[in-house]
Coordinates of C-alpha atoms and ligand atoms in Angstrom, one line a residue:
X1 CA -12.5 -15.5 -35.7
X2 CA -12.6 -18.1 -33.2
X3 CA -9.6 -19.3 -30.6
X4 CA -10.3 -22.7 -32.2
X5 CA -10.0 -21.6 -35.5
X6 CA -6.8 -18.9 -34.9
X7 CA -4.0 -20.8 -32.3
X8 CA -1.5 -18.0 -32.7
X9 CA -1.0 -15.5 -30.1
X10 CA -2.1 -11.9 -30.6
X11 CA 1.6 -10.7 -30.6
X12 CA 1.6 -13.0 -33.5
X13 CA -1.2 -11.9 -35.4
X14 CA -4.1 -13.8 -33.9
X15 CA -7.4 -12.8 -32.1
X16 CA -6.6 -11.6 -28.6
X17 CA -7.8 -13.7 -26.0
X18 CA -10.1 -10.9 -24.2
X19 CA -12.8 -9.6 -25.7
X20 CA -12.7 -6.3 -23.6
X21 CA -9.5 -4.5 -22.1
X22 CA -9.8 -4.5 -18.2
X23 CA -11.8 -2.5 -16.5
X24 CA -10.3 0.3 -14.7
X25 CA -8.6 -1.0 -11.5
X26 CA -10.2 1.7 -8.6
X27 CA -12.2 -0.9 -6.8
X28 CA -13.7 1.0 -4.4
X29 CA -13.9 3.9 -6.9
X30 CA -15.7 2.0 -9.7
X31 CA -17.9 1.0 -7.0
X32 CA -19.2 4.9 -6.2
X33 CA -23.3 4.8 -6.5
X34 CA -26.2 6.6 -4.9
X35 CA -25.1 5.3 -1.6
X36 CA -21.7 8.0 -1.5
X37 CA -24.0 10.6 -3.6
X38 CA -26.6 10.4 -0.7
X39 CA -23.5 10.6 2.2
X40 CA -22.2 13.6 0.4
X41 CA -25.1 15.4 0.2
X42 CA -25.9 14.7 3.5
X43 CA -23.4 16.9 4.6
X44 CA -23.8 19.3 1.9
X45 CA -27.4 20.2 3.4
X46 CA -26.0 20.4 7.2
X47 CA -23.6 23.0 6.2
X48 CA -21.2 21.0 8.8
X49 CA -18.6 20.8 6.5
X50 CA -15.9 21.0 9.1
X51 CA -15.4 17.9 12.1
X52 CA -16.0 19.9 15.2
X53 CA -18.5 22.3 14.3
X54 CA -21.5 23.0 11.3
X55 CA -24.8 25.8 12.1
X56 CA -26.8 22.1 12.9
X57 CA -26.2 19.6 15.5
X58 CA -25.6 16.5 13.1
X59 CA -23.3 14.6 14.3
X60 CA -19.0 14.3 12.9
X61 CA -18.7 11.8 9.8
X62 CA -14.7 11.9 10.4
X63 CA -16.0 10.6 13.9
X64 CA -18.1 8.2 13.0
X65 CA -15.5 7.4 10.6
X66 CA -12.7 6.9 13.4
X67 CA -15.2 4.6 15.1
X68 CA -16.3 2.1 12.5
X69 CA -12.6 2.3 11.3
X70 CA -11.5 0.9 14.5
X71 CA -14.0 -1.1 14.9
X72 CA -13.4 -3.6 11.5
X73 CA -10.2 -3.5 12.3
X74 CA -10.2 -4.2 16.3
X75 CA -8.1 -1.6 16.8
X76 CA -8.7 0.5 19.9
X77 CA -8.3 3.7 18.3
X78 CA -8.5 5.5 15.0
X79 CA -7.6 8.8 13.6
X80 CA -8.7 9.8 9.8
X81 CA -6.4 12.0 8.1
X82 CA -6.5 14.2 4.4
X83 CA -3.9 11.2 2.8
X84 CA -1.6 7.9 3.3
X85 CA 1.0 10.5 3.4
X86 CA -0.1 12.5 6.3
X87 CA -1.1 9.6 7.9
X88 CA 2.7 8.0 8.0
X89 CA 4.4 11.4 8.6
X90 CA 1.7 11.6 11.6
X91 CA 2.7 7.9 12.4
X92 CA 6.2 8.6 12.5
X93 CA 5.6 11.7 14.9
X94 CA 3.5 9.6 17.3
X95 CA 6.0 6.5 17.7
X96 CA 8.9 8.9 18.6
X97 CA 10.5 9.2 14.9
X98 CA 12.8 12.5 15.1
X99 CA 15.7 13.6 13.6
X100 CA 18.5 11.4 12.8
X101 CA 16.6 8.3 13.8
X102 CA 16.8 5.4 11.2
X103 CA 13.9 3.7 9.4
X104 CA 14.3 0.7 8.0
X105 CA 11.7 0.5 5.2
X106 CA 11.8 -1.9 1.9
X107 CA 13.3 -1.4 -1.6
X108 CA 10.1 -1.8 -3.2
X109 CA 7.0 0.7 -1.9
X110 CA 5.4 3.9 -2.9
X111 CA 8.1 6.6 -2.4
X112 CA 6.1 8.6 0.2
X113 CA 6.7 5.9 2.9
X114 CA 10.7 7.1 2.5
X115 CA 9.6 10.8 2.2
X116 CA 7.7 10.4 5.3
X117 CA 10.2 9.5 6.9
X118 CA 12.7 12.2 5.5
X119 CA 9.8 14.8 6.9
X120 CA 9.9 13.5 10.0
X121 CA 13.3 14.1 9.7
X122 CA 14.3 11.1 9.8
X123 CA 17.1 8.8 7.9
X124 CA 15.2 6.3 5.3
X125 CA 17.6 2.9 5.1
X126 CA 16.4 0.8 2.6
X127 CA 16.4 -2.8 2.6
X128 CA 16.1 -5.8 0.7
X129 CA 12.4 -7.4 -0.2
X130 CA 12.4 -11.2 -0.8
X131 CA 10.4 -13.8 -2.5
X132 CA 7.1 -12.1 -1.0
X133 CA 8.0 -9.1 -3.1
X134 CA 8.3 -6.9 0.8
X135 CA 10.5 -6.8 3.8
X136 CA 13.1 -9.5 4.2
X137 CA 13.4 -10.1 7.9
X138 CA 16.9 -11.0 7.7
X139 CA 17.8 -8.1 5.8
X140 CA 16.5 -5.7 8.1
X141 CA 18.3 -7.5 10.7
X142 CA 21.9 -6.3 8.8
X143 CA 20.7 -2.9 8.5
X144 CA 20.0 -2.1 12.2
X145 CA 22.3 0.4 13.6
X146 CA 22.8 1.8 17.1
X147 CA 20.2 4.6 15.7
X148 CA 17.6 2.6 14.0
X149 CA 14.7 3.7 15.6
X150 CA 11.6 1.9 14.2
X151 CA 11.1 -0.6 11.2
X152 CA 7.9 -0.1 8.4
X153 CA 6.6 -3.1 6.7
X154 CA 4.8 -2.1 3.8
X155 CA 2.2 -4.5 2.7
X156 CA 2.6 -4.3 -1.0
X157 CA 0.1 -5.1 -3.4
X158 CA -2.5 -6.6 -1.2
X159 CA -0.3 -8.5 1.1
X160 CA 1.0 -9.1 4.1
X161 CA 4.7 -9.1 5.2
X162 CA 6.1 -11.8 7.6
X163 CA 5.1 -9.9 10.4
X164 CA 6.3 -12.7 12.8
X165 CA 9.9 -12.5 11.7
X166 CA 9.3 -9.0 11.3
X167 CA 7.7 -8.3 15.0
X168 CA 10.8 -10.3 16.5
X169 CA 13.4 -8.8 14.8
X170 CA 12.0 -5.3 16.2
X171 CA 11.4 -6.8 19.4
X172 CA 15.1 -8.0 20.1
X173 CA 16.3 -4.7 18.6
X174 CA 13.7 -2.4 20.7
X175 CA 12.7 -1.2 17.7
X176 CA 9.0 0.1 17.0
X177 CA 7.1 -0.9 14.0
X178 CA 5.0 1.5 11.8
X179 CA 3.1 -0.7 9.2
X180 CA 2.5 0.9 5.4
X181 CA -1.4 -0.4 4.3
X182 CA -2.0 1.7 2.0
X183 CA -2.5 -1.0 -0.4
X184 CA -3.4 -3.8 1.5
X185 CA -6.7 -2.6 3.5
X186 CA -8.7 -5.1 4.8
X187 CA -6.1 -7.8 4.4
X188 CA -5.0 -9.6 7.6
X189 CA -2.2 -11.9 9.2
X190 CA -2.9 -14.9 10.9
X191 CA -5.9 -13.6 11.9
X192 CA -4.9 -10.0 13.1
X193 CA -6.1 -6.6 10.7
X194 CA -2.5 -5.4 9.3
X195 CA -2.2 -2.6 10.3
X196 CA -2.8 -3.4 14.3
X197 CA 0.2 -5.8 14.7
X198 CA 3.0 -2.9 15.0
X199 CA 2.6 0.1 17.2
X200 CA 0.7 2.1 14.4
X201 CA -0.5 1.3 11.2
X202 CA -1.4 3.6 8.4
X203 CA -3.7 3.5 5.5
X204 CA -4.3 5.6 2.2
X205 CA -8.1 6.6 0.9
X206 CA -6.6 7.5 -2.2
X207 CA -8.4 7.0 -5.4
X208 CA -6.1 3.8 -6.6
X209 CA -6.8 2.1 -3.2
X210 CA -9.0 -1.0 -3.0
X211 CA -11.3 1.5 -0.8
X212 CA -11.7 5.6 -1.7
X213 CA -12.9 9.1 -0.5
X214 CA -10.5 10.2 -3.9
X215 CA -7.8 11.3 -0.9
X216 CA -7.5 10.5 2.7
X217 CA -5.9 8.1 5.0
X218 CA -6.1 6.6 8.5
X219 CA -3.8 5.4 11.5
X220 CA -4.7 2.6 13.7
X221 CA -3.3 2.1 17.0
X222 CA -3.8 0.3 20.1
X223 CA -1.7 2.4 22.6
X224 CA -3.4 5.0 24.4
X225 CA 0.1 7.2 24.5
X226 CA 0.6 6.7 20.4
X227 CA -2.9 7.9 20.0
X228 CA -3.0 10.7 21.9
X229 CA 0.5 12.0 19.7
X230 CA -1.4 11.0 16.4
X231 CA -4.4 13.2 18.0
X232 CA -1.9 16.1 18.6
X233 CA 0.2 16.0 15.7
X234 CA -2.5 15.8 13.0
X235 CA -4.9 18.3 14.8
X236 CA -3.3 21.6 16.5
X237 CA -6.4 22.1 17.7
X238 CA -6.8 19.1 19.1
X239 CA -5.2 19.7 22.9
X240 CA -8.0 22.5 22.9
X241 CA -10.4 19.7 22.7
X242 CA -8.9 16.9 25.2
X243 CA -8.5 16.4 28.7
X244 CA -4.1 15.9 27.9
X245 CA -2.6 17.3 31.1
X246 CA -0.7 20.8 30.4
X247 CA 2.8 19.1 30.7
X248 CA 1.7 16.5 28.0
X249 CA 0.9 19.1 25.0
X250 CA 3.1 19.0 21.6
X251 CA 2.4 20.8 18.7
X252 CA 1.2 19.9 15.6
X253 CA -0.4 20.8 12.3
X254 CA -3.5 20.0 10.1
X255 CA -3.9 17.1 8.5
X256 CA -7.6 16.8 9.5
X257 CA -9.7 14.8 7.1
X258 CA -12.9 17.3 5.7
X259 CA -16.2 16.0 6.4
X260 CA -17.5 15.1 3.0
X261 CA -14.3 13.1 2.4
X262 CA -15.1 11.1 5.6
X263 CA -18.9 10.8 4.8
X264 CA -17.9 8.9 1.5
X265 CA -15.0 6.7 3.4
X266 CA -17.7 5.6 5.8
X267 CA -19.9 4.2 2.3
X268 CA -16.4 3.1 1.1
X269 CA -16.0 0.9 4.5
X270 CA -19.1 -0.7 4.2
X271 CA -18.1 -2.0 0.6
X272 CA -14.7 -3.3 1.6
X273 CA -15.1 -7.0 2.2
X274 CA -17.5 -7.4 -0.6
X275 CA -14.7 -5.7 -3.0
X276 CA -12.2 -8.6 -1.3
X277 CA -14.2 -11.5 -1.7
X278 CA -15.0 -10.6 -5.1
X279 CA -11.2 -10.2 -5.8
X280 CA -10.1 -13.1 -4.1
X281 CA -13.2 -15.1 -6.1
X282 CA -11.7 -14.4 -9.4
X283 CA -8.2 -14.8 -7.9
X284 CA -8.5 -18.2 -7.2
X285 CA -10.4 -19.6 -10.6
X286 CA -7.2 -17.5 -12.1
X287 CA -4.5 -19.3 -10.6
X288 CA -6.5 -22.9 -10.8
X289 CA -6.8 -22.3 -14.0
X290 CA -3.2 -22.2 -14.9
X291 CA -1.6 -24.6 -12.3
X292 CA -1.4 -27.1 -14.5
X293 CA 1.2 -24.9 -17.1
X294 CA 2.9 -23.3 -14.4
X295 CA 3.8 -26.4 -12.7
X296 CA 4.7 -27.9 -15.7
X297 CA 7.0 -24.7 -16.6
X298 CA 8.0 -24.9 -12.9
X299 CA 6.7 -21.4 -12.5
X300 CA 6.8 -19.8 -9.0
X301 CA 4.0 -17.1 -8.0
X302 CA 4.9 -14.6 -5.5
X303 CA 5.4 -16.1 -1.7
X304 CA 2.3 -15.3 0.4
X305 CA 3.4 -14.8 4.4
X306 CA -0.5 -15.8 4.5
X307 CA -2.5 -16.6 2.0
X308 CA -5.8 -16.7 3.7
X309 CA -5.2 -13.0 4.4
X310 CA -4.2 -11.6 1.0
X311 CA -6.3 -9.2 -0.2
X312 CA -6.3 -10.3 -3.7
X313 CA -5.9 -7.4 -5.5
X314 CA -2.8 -9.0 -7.5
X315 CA -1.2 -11.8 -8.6
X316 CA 2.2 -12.4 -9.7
X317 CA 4.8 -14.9 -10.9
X318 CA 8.8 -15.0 -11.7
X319 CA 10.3 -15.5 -14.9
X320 CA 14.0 -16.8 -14.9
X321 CA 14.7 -13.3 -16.7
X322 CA 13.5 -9.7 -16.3
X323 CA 13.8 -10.1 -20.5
X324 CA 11.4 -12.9 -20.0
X325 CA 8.9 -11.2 -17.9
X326 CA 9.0 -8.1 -20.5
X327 CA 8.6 -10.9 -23.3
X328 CA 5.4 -12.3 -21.5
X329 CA 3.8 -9.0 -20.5
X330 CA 4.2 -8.1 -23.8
X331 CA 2.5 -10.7 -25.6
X332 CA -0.2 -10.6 -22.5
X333 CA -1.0 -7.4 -23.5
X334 CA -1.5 -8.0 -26.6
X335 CA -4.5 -10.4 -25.3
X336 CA -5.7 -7.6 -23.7
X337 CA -4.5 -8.7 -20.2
X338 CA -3.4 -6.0 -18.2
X339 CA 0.5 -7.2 -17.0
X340 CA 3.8 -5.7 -16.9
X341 CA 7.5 -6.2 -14.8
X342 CA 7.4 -4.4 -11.5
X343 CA 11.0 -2.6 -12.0
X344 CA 12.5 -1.3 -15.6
X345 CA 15.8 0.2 -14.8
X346 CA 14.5 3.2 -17.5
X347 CA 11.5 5.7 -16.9
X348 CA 10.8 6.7 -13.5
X349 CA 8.8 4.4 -11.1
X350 CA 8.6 6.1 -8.0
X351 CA 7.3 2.2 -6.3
X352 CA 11.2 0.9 -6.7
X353 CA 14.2 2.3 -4.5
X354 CA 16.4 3.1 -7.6
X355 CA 14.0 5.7 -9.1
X356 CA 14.2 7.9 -5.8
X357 CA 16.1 10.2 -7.5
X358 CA 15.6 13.1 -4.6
X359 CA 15.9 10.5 -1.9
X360 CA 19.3 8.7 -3.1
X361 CA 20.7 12.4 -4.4
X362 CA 19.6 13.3 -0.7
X363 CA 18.1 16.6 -2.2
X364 CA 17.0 19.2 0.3
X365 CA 14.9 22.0 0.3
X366 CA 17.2 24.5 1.6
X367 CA 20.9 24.8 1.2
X368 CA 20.9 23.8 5.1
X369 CA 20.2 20.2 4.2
X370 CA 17.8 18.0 4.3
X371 CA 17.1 14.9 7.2
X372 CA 20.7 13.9 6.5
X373 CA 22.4 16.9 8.3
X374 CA 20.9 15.0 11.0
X375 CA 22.8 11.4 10.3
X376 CA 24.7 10.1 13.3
X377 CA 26.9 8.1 10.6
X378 CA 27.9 7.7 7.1
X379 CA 24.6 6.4 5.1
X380 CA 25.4 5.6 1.5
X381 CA 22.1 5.3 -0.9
X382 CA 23.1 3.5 -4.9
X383 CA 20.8 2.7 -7.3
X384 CA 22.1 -0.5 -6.9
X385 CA 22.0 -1.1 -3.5
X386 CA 19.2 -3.9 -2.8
X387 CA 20.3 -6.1 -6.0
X388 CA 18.1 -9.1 -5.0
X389 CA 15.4 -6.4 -5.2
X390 CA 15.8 -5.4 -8.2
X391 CA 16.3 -9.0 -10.0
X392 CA 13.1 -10.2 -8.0
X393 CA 11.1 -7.1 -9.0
X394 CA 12.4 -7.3 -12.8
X395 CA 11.4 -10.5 -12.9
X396 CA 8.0 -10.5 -11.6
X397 CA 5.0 -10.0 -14.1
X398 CA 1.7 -8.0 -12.3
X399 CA -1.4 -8.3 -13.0
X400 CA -4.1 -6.7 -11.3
X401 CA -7.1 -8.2 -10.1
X402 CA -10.1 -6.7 -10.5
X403 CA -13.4 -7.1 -8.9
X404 CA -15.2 -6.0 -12.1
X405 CA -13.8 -9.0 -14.3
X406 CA -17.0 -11.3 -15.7
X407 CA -16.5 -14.8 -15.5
X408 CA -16.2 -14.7 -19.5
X409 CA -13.1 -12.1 -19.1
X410 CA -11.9 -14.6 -16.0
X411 CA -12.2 -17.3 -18.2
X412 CA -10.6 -15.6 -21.5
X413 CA -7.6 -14.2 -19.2
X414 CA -6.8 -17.8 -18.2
X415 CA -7.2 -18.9 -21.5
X416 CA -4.7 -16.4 -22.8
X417 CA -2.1 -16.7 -19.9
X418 CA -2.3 -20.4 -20.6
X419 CA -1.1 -20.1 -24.2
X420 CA 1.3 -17.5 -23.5
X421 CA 3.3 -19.0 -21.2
X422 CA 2.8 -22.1 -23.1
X423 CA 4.6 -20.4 -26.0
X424 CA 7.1 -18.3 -24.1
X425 CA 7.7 -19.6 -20.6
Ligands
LIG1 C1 2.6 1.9 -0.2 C2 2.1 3.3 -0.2 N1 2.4 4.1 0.9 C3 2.0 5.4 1.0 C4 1.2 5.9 0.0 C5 0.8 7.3 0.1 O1 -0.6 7.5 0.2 P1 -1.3 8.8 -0.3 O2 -1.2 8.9 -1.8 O3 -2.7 8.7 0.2 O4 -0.5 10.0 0.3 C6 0.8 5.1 -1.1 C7 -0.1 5.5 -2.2 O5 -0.1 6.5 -2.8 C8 1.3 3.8 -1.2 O6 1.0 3.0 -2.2

């Protein structure tokens, strides 16, 4: 059966608009061919499986990794680390982060940039996102305290924060900024890589991210003094190696990426802007091709602080009513179109603030206490408290966007989002 011949909605009974589910969404890992097999074996036949030395003399992928790294993003230095995680914690560590210093960070992100900052042993303070779904400049402003030491815009979901508002706000304040891009690689601001604005920015390799080596991550800085701490925190070793004066040396631990995992990152890098512009591609005939309802139905789509820099790898809208997002993701899904609100209250969703049960219960691993013994005041975490968060997040409907869509699902997708929200928005 035909769309023509069956007009009611799959929820309903009728044909579902797509054909074929979505592909997975791993861009970069869907991507994987003989390029990463021939980088991986590579290093498999030098036996140099570790960065600074092998039986051969072929030269460090994690090295040449750190140097294209920088490079795209015109950064002056990079370091490659085994995850996004280690790469904030290391972060942290190299802008000064200690105990009982204050992090601002938003209500909506991955729960390892508030963990990182709890194993730094610092004090996570969670504030508000806005219409651009991340850091609300003005909020952050309410939540500095004489101990607020740094600020971490997290560039959710392929975009960027308002890094202006954001960079002046921690500039008045003499606050430093530590910038989340785990999910936004390869998007910018106004021109600038995110992830080079703040003092350091970190990224994830992870398999979901829109580039993979399965795990791994990266910090970007352009301070020689931040570097050299992101050198020696992530490498013990790694005073051994430089020319730090004796006075300067810290200690720190491993979080060294392995060879093979930079060998396939360095493939990865190469595919990165192709994997955007595909994205960005299908993002735009998406959202021409339902302007006309969501105008009409006086629709907003998620703010952009700059749209020429999103990365594309989402796109989202409101509904008046986290009932009526659930209703429209529902009957998406039903077309086969991948959607869904970015906050349930039930479940656990370790992206929103109110699901960080071990954060908000301020669970420790001793009976000693965790980060909090540390607290130079009274900091009270509730479920509830970033309420704008959680209405904008309820409200919003996701849908990924993925680089493998065919212009026949691109053109089903709109075709199913235009009769949904025709029918139910
Ligand atoms: C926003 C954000 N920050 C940090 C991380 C942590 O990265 P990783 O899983 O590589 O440790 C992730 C992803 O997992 C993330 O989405």
């Amino acid at each position: 059966m035909t769309q023509a011949s069956d007009s009611r909605l799959a929820i309903d009974g009728g044909t579902p608009a797509r054909q074929n589910p979505d592909p997975p969404m791993y861009p970069g890992g869907m991507a994987i061919a003989e390029e990463e097999e021939r980088a991986v074996l590579e290093v498999l036949r030098s036996k140099r499986l570790f960065r600074y030395y092998g039986p051969g003399e072929t030269e460090s992928k994690a090295s040449q990794l750190e140097e294209a790294f920088a490079a795209t993003k015109g950064a002056s230095y990079a370091v490659a680390v085994t995850s996004g995680t280690a790469a904030l914690v290391t972060g942290l560590h190299a802008i000064g982060v200690g105990p009982g210093d204050e992090v601002i960070l938003p209500a909506y992100t991955w729960i390892a940039s508030a963990a990182a900052v709890a194993a730094a042993g610092g004090i996570p303070v969670v504030a508000e996102v806005d219409e651009t779904l991340l850091l609300d400049p003005a909020d952050v402003a309410e939540k500095i305290s004489p101990y607020t030491k740094a600020i971490m815009p997290v560039h959710m979901r392929g975009a960027s924060c308002r890094m202006d508002e954001l960079m002046a706000v921690a500039d008045e304040n003499g606050l430093k900024v530590i910038e989340d891009v785990a999910q936004a690689n390869g998007g910018s601001y106004k021109g600038r890589a995110l992830g080079t604005i703040g003092d350091v920015g970190c990224f994830s390799l992870q398999f979901n991210k829109i580039i993979t080596s399965g795990e791994g991550g990266m910090v970007v800085t352009d301070s020689e003094d931040v570097w050299k701490r992101t050198n020696m925190y992530h490498d013990v070793i790694a005073p051994l190696r430089a020319e730090y004066g004796e006075d300067e040396l810290l200690c720190g631990v491993n979080y060294r990426m392995p060879e093979l995992l930079a060998a396939v990152a360095l493939v990865q890098l190469e595919r990165l802007d192709g994997l955007i512009e595909a994205m960005r591609l299908r993002k735009r005939m998406l959202k021409s091709g339902i302007e006309e309802v969501t105008e009409r139905k006086g629709l907003r789509f998620r703010e952009l602080a700059d749209a020429d820099g999103d990365t594309a790898i989402s796109m989202v809208f409101f509904m008046d009513s986290a009932a009526a997002a659930e209703a429209v993701s529902e009957a998406l899904r039903a077309e086969n179109i991948g959607a869904g609100p970015l906050y349930r209250p039930e479940g656990i969703d370790y992206h929103v603030y109110a699901h960080w049960v071990p954060i908000l219960e301020r669970r420790a691993w001793t009976e000693a206490g965790g980060p909090w013994r540390w607290a130079k005041r009274e900091i009270e975490y509730r479920p509830d408290m970033c309420p704008r968060s959680l209405d904008l997040l309820g409200r919003a409907v996701h849908m990924n966007v993925n680089p493998l869509l065919t212009n026949e699902d691109v053109e089903e997708t709109i075709d199913g989002l235009n009769r949904v929200l025709e029918a139910l928005a």
